[in-house]
Amino acid sequence: MPTGCTSDFFIGPKKQNSEESFSYHIVLRLILIGYGVIGQGLSELLIARERELSSSYGLNPRVVGIADQRGALMDPRGINLPKALEAKRKKGSLSLSGSDYHKGMSATELLRSVEGEVVVEMTPTNLRDGQPGLLHIESALRSKMNVITANKGPLALAMPVLLESAKYHGVHLRFSGTVGGGTPILEFGKTCLNPDKITAIQGILNGTTNFILTRMEQDGKSFNESLQLAQELGYAETDPSLDIDGYDTAAKLVITANWLMAKRSTIKDVSITGIREITQKDIQRARKKGNAIRLVGTTEGDHLTVKPIEIAYTDPLCVKEALNGIRLISEFVGEEIVIGKGAGGLETASAILRDMLAIRERLVSG
Ligand code: HSE
């Protein structure tokens, strides 16, 4: 049995003579906290990919708890996900899914009431004090549960401490979905470039503002019309001022710089300007010069900055719509640019699945 696996969640080695590339099947019991666009997207993926996760990756996820704002569902044998998803989508409440439902039960109570290997924290980002996500993550780590989070608040405010806590408690903290949605920006910079060293980062890291700027530029839409569209498409934060005032980009810049450049920064270290003041006039003036206006997060030496700047249309970083793009400057290779969808429930959920596979690998390798 792999180190770190209890008999509860270890199924056993693969069948003899099997073509499978993995050595063990692992059951990971998941506790989902937050059941909005991302939580529901994750459920969809878990349902759709159940067989493939098992047969191709040796991973058998089992959701044993789900908490939303109204209460919590639990079932140690595994919640019926299609029913939970249907209840939430059609009636707005998990209570109608048929499993053991506790009205008013908080996420922290759920964490005390059900055992699991991985807590997936997906509550809305709060950049003022990180709550309630920060509390959820701290509680889970203290209880020696691995954590995957799509919530930027706790990391933007306390990433160095949280990483130390995970190390101290001997568990993993993964957060691929916090930067770039489903695009593996953090993994690319962290592992694919080894042993190169990243010296600077320049990124368009917020899908909502990029979408707004693109719509204003291409259709002449107003700022407010474009924002409304971004909200309808599910790109914007619950509080969209986090997007348009630059805080979301700043949070992602902090997470990226800490992870890829071994910084120990928080969002308080970032100088931030958003896009509220950008007018059609500014956009058209830039356009005449062959430039677009984009909200860009940059590391400049020890300084972290977020502000709207002009970028040439010919620069590959000048992405459109809700895309994200990041330019990494590294010592040996020079410049690399990663581009991909930066927001959306399913996209972010796919990053959570990647994190799950990474945790599985680490548990198997001990
Ligand atoms: N509101 C964020 C964005 C969602 O627009 O990029 C993804 O983090």
Coordinates of C-alpha atoms and ligand atoms in Angstrom, one line a residue:
M1 CA 0.0 0.0 0.0
P2 CA 1.4 3.5 -0.8
T3 CA 2.7 5.6 2.0
G4 CA 0.1 8.0 3.4
C5 CA -2.9 5.9 2.3
T6 CA -5.2 4.4 4.8
S7 CA -7.1 1.2 4.1
D8 CA -10.2 3.4 3.9
F9 CA -9.2 4.9 0.6
F10 CA -6.7 2.4 -0.9
I11 CA -8.4 -0.1 -3.2
G12 CA -5.3 -1.9 -4.4
P13 CA -2.8 -2.5 -7.1
K14 CA -3.9 -2.6 -10.7
K15 CA -4.8 -6.0 -12.2
Q16 CA -2.0 -8.2 -13.3
N17 CA -1.2 -8.0 -17.1
S18 CA -3.2 -4.7 -17.2
E19 CA -2.1 -2.1 -19.7
E20 CA -2.8 0.7 -17.2
S21 CA 0.1 3.1 -16.7
F22 CA -0.6 3.6 -13.0
S23 CA 0.2 1.2 -10.2
Y24 CA -2.6 1.7 -7.7
H25 CA -6.3 2.5 -7.6
I26 CA -7.0 5.2 -5.0
V27 CA -10.4 6.3 -3.6
L28 CA -10.2 10.0 -2.7
R29 CA -13.1 11.1 -0.4
L30 CA -13.9 14.7 -1.3
I31 CA -15.6 17.4 0.7
L32 CA -16.9 20.2 -1.5
I33 CA -17.3 23.6 0.1
G34 CA -19.2 26.1 -2.0
Y35 CA -21.6 24.9 -4.7
G36 CA -21.8 27.7 -7.2
V37 CA -20.6 27.8 -10.8
I38 CA -17.3 26.0 -10.1
G39 CA -18.7 23.4 -7.6
Q40 CA -21.4 22.5 -10.1
G41 CA -18.9 22.4 -12.9
L42 CA -16.7 20.1 -10.9
S43 CA -19.7 17.8 -10.2
E44 CA -20.4 17.7 -13.9
L45 CA -16.9 16.7 -14.7
L46 CA -16.8 14.1 -11.9
I47 CA -20.0 12.5 -13.3
A48 CA -18.9 12.6 -17.0
R49 CA -15.3 11.4 -16.3
E50 CA -15.9 8.9 -13.6
R51 CA -14.9 5.9 -15.7
E52 CA -12.0 7.5 -17.4
L53 CA -10.6 8.8 -14.1
S54 CA -10.6 5.2 -12.8
S55 CA -9.5 3.4 -15.9
S56 CA -6.9 5.9 -17.1
Y57 CA -5.6 7.4 -13.9
G58 CA -6.4 5.0 -11.1
L59 CA -8.4 7.6 -9.3
N60 CA -11.9 7.0 -7.8
P61 CA -13.2 10.2 -6.4
R62 CA -16.1 9.9 -3.9
V63 CA -17.9 13.0 -2.8
V64 CA -18.8 12.5 0.9
G65 CA -19.9 16.1 1.8
I66 CA -21.1 19.2 0.1
A67 CA -21.7 22.6 1.8
D68 CA -23.4 25.6 0.3
Q69 CA -24.7 28.8 2.0
R70 CA -27.8 27.1 3.3
G71 CA -26.6 23.8 4.7
A72 CA -24.7 20.6 4.1
L73 CA -25.2 17.2 2.6
M74 CA -23.2 14.2 3.8
D75 CA -23.0 10.6 3.0
P76 CA -19.8 8.6 3.8
R77 CA -20.7 6.0 1.2
G78 CA -20.8 8.7 -1.5
I79 CA -23.4 11.4 -2.4
N80 CA -25.5 10.8 -5.4
L81 CA -24.0 13.6 -7.5
P82 CA -26.4 13.7 -10.4
K83 CA -29.3 14.1 -7.9
A84 CA -27.4 16.8 -5.9
L85 CA -26.7 18.7 -9.0
E86 CA -30.2 18.5 -10.3
A87 CA -31.6 19.6 -6.9
K88 CA -29.3 22.6 -6.8
R89 CA -29.9 23.6 -10.4
K90 CA -33.7 23.1 -10.5
K91 CA -34.7 24.0 -7.0
G92 CA -31.7 26.0 -5.7
S93 CA -31.3 23.7 -2.8
L94 CA -29.3 20.7 -1.9
S95 CA -32.0 19.6 0.5
L96 CA -34.0 17.9 -2.2
S97 CA -31.3 15.6 -3.4
G98 CA -32.3 12.6 -1.1
S99 CA -29.0 12.3 0.9
D100 CA -28.5 13.2 4.5
Y101 CA -29.1 16.9 4.5
H102 CA -28.5 19.3 7.5
K103 CA -30.2 22.6 7.1
G104 CA -28.0 25.5 8.5
M105 CA -24.9 23.3 8.9
S106 CA -21.8 25.3 8.2
A107 CA -18.8 24.2 6.2
T108 CA -16.6 24.1 9.3
E109 CA -19.2 21.9 11.0
L110 CA -19.3 19.6 8.0
L111 CA -15.5 19.3 8.1
R112 CA -15.8 18.1 11.7
S113 CA -18.6 15.7 10.9
V114 CA -17.3 13.8 7.9
E115 CA -13.9 12.3 7.1
G116 CA -12.2 12.9 3.8
E117 CA -8.8 13.0 2.1
V118 CA -9.4 16.2 0.1
V119 CA -11.3 19.4 0.8
V120 CA -12.2 21.4 -2.3
E121 CA -12.7 25.0 -1.3
M122 CA -14.8 27.0 -3.8
T123 CA -16.5 29.8 -1.9
P124 CA -16.5 33.3 -3.5
T125 CA -13.3 35.3 -3.3
N126 CA -13.1 37.9 -0.5
L127 CA -10.0 40.0 -0.7
R128 CA -10.7 42.0 2.5
D129 CA -10.1 39.3 5.0
G130 CA -10.2 36.1 3.0
Q131 CA -13.2 34.7 4.8
P132 CA -14.9 32.3 4.9
G133 CA -12.5 30.5 2.7
L134 CA -9.5 31.2 4.9
L135 CA -11.2 29.6 7.9
H136 CA -12.1 26.5 5.8
I137 CA -8.6 26.0 4.5
E138 CA -7.0 26.5 7.9
S139 CA -9.4 24.1 9.5
A140 CA -8.9 21.5 6.8
L141 CA -5.1 21.7 7.0
R142 CA -5.1 21.5 10.8
S143 CA -7.2 18.3 10.5
K144 CA -4.5 16.9 8.1
M145 CA -6.7 17.0 5.1
N146 CA -5.3 17.9 1.7
V147 CA -6.8 21.1 0.2
I148 CA -7.6 22.1 -3.3
T149 CA -8.8 25.7 -3.7
A150 CA -10.2 27.8 -6.5
N151 CA -10.6 30.7 -4.0
K152 CA -8.0 33.5 -4.5
G153 CA -8.7 35.4 -1.3
P154 CA -7.0 33.2 1.2
L155 CA -3.9 32.9 -1.0
A156 CA -3.7 36.5 -1.9
L157 CA -3.7 37.4 1.8
A158 CA -1.9 34.5 3.5
M159 CA -0.2 32.3 0.9
P160 CA 3.2 31.9 2.7
V161 CA 1.5 31.0 6.0
L162 CA -0.9 28.5 4.3
L163 CA 1.9 26.8 2.4
E164 CA 3.9 26.4 5.7
S165 CA 0.8 25.1 7.5
A166 CA 0.3 22.4 4.8
K167 CA 3.9 21.4 5.0
Y168 CA 3.8 21.3 8.8
H169 CA 0.7 19.1 8.8
G170 CA 2.1 16.8 6.1
V171 CA -0.6 17.5 3.5
H172 CA -0.9 19.1 0.1
L173 CA -2.3 22.5 -0.8
R174 CA -3.0 22.9 -4.5
F175 CA -4.5 25.9 -6.3
S176 CA -4.1 25.5 -10.1
G177 CA -7.6 27.0 -10.7
T178 CA -6.8 30.3 -9.0
V179 CA -4.7 31.5 -11.9
G180 CA -5.7 31.1 -15.6
G181 CA -9.0 29.2 -15.0
G182 CA -8.3 25.9 -16.7
T183 CA -5.0 27.0 -18.4
P184 CA -2.1 25.4 -16.6
I185 CA -0.1 28.6 -16.1
L186 CA 1.2 27.7 -12.6
E187 CA 2.2 24.2 -13.5
F188 CA 4.0 25.4 -16.7
G189 CA 6.1 27.9 -14.8
K190 CA 6.7 25.6 -11.8
T191 CA 7.6 22.3 -13.4
C192 CA 8.0 22.6 -17.2
L193 CA 10.8 25.2 -17.0
N194 CA 12.9 23.4 -14.4
P195 CA 15.7 24.1 -13.7
D196 CA 15.4 27.5 -15.4
K197 CA 14.7 30.5 -13.1
I198 CA 11.8 32.9 -13.8
T199 CA 13.0 36.5 -13.4
A200 CA 9.9 38.4 -14.5
I201 CA 6.2 38.0 -15.1
Q202 CA 3.8 40.1 -17.2
G203 CA 0.2 38.8 -17.4
I204 CA -3.3 39.5 -18.5
L205 CA -4.9 37.5 -15.7
N206 CA -8.5 38.7 -15.6
G207 CA -11.0 37.4 -18.1
T208 CA -13.8 39.9 -17.2
T209 CA -11.8 43.1 -17.8
N210 CA -10.2 41.6 -20.9
F211 CA -13.7 40.8 -22.2
I212 CA -15.0 44.3 -21.3
L213 CA -12.0 46.0 -23.0
T214 CA -12.4 43.8 -26.1
R215 CA -16.2 44.5 -26.4
M216 CA -15.7 48.2 -25.9
E217 CA -13.0 48.2 -28.6
Q218 CA -14.7 45.9 -31.2
D219 CA -18.4 46.7 -30.9
G220 CA -18.2 50.1 -29.4
K221 CA -20.2 48.8 -26.4
S222 CA -20.3 50.8 -23.2
F223 CA -18.4 49.7 -20.1
N224 CA -21.6 48.8 -18.3
E225 CA -23.1 46.8 -21.1
S226 CA -19.9 44.8 -21.5
L227 CA -19.7 44.2 -17.8
Q228 CA -23.3 42.9 -17.7
L229 CA -22.5 40.5 -20.6
A230 CA -19.4 39.3 -18.7
Q231 CA -21.6 38.7 -15.6
E232 CA -24.2 36.8 -17.7
L233 CA -21.4 34.6 -19.1
G234 CA -20.2 33.7 -15.6
Y235 CA -16.8 35.3 -15.9
A236 CA -17.2 38.0 -13.3
E237 CA -16.7 37.6 -9.5
T238 CA -19.7 37.7 -7.2
D239 CA -18.6 41.2 -6.4
P240 CA -17.5 42.5 -9.9
S241 CA -15.6 45.5 -8.5
L242 CA -12.9 42.9 -7.7
D243 CA -12.5 42.4 -11.4
I244 CA -12.8 46.0 -12.7
D245 CA -10.8 47.7 -9.9
G246 CA -7.8 45.3 -10.5
Y247 CA -7.9 43.3 -7.3
D248 CA -8.5 40.0 -9.0
T249 CA -5.5 40.5 -11.2
A250 CA -3.5 41.6 -8.2
A251 CA -4.5 38.4 -6.3
K252 CA -3.4 36.3 -9.2
L253 CA -0.2 38.2 -9.7
V254 CA 0.6 37.6 -6.0
I255 CA -0.1 33.8 -6.3
T256 CA 1.9 33.5 -9.5
A257 CA 4.9 35.5 -8.2
N258 CA 5.0 33.7 -4.9
W259 CA 4.8 30.3 -6.5
L260 CA 7.1 30.8 -9.5
M261 CA 9.5 33.4 -8.1
A262 CA 9.6 32.3 -4.4
K263 CA 8.3 35.7 -3.3
R264 CA 6.5 36.0 0.0
S265 CA 4.1 38.8 -1.0
T266 CA 0.5 39.5 -0.3
I267 CA -2.0 41.7 -2.1
K268 CA -1.0 44.6 0.2
D269 CA 2.3 44.7 -1.6
V270 CA 0.7 45.4 -5.0
S271 CA 0.2 48.8 -6.5
I272 CA -3.2 48.6 -8.2
T273 CA -5.1 50.6 -10.8
G274 CA -8.3 49.2 -12.4
I275 CA -10.1 50.0 -15.7
R276 CA -13.0 52.1 -14.4
E277 CA -11.5 55.3 -15.9
I278 CA -10.9 53.8 -19.3
T279 CA -13.1 55.5 -21.9
Q280 CA -14.0 54.9 -25.6
K281 CA -11.7 57.8 -26.4
D282 CA -8.7 56.2 -24.7
I283 CA -9.4 52.9 -26.6
Q284 CA -9.8 54.6 -30.0
R285 CA -6.6 56.7 -29.3
A286 CA -4.6 53.5 -28.6
R287 CA -6.2 51.8 -31.6
K288 CA -4.9 54.5 -34.0
K289 CA -1.4 53.6 -32.8
G290 CA -2.0 49.9 -33.5
N291 CA -2.4 49.2 -29.8
A292 CA -5.1 47.8 -27.5
I293 CA -5.6 48.7 -23.8
R294 CA -5.2 45.7 -21.5
L295 CA -5.1 45.3 -17.7
V296 CA -1.7 43.9 -17.0
G297 CA -0.1 42.6 -13.8
T298 CA 3.7 42.9 -13.8
T299 CA 6.6 42.1 -11.5
E300 CA 9.3 44.8 -11.8
G301 CA 12.2 43.8 -9.5
D302 CA 10.6 43.5 -6.1
H303 CA 7.6 45.6 -7.1
L304 CA 4.2 44.1 -8.1
T305 CA 2.0 46.4 -10.2
V306 CA -1.4 46.1 -11.8
K307 CA -2.5 48.8 -14.3
P308 CA -4.1 49.3 -17.7
I309 CA -1.4 49.7 -20.4
E310 CA -1.2 49.9 -24.2
I311 CA 0.0 46.7 -25.9
A312 CA 0.6 46.4 -29.6
Y313 CA -1.9 44.2 -31.5
T314 CA 1.1 42.3 -32.9
D315 CA 2.3 41.3 -29.4
P316 CA 1.2 37.7 -28.8
L317 CA 0.3 38.7 -25.3
C318 CA -2.4 40.9 -26.6
V319 CA -5.2 38.4 -26.1
K320 CA -8.9 39.0 -26.8
E321 CA -12.3 38.3 -25.1
A322 CA -12.0 36.4 -21.8
L323 CA -8.7 34.9 -22.6
N324 CA -5.7 35.1 -20.2
G325 CA -2.1 35.4 -21.3
I326 CA 1.1 35.4 -19.4
R327 CA 4.6 36.2 -20.4
L328 CA 7.3 34.5 -18.3
I329 CA 10.9 35.7 -18.6
S330 CA 13.4 33.1 -17.6
E331 CA 17.1 33.1 -17.4
F332 CA 17.9 30.4 -19.9
V333 CA 15.0 30.1 -22.3
G334 CA 14.2 33.8 -22.4
E335 CA 10.5 34.4 -23.1
E336 CA 7.5 32.1 -23.1
I337 CA 3.9 33.0 -23.4
V338 CA 1.0 30.8 -22.2
I339 CA -2.5 31.7 -23.5
G340 CA -5.8 30.1 -22.6
K341 CA -9.3 30.5 -21.2
G342 CA -9.0 32.3 -17.9
A343 CA -12.5 32.0 -16.4
G344 CA -15.6 29.8 -16.4
G345 CA -17.0 27.0 -14.2
L346 CA -16.0 24.0 -16.3
E347 CA -12.6 25.4 -17.1
T348 CA -11.8 26.0 -13.4
A349 CA -13.2 22.7 -12.5
S350 CA -10.8 21.0 -14.9
A351 CA -7.9 22.6 -13.0
I352 CA -9.3 21.2 -9.8
L353 CA -9.3 17.7 -11.4
R354 CA -5.7 18.2 -12.4
D355 CA -4.9 19.1 -8.8
M356 CA -6.7 15.9 -7.7
L357 CA -4.5 13.8 -10.0
A358 CA -1.4 15.6 -8.6
I359 CA -2.5 14.8 -5.1
R360 CA -3.1 11.2 -6.0
E361 CA 0.4 10.9 -7.5
R362 CA 1.9 12.3 -4.4
L363 CA 0.0 10.0 -2.1
V364 CA 1.0 7.0 -4.2
S365 CA 4.7 8.1 -4.2
G366 CA 4.5 8.8 -0.5
Ligands
HSE1 N1 -13.5 36.9 -12.3 C1 -12.4 36.1 -12.8 C2 -12.0 36.6 -14.1 C3 -12.7 34.7 -12.8 O1 -12.8 37.3 -14.8 O2 -10.9 36.3 -14.6 C4 -11.6 33.7 -12.9 O3 -10.7 33.9 -11.8

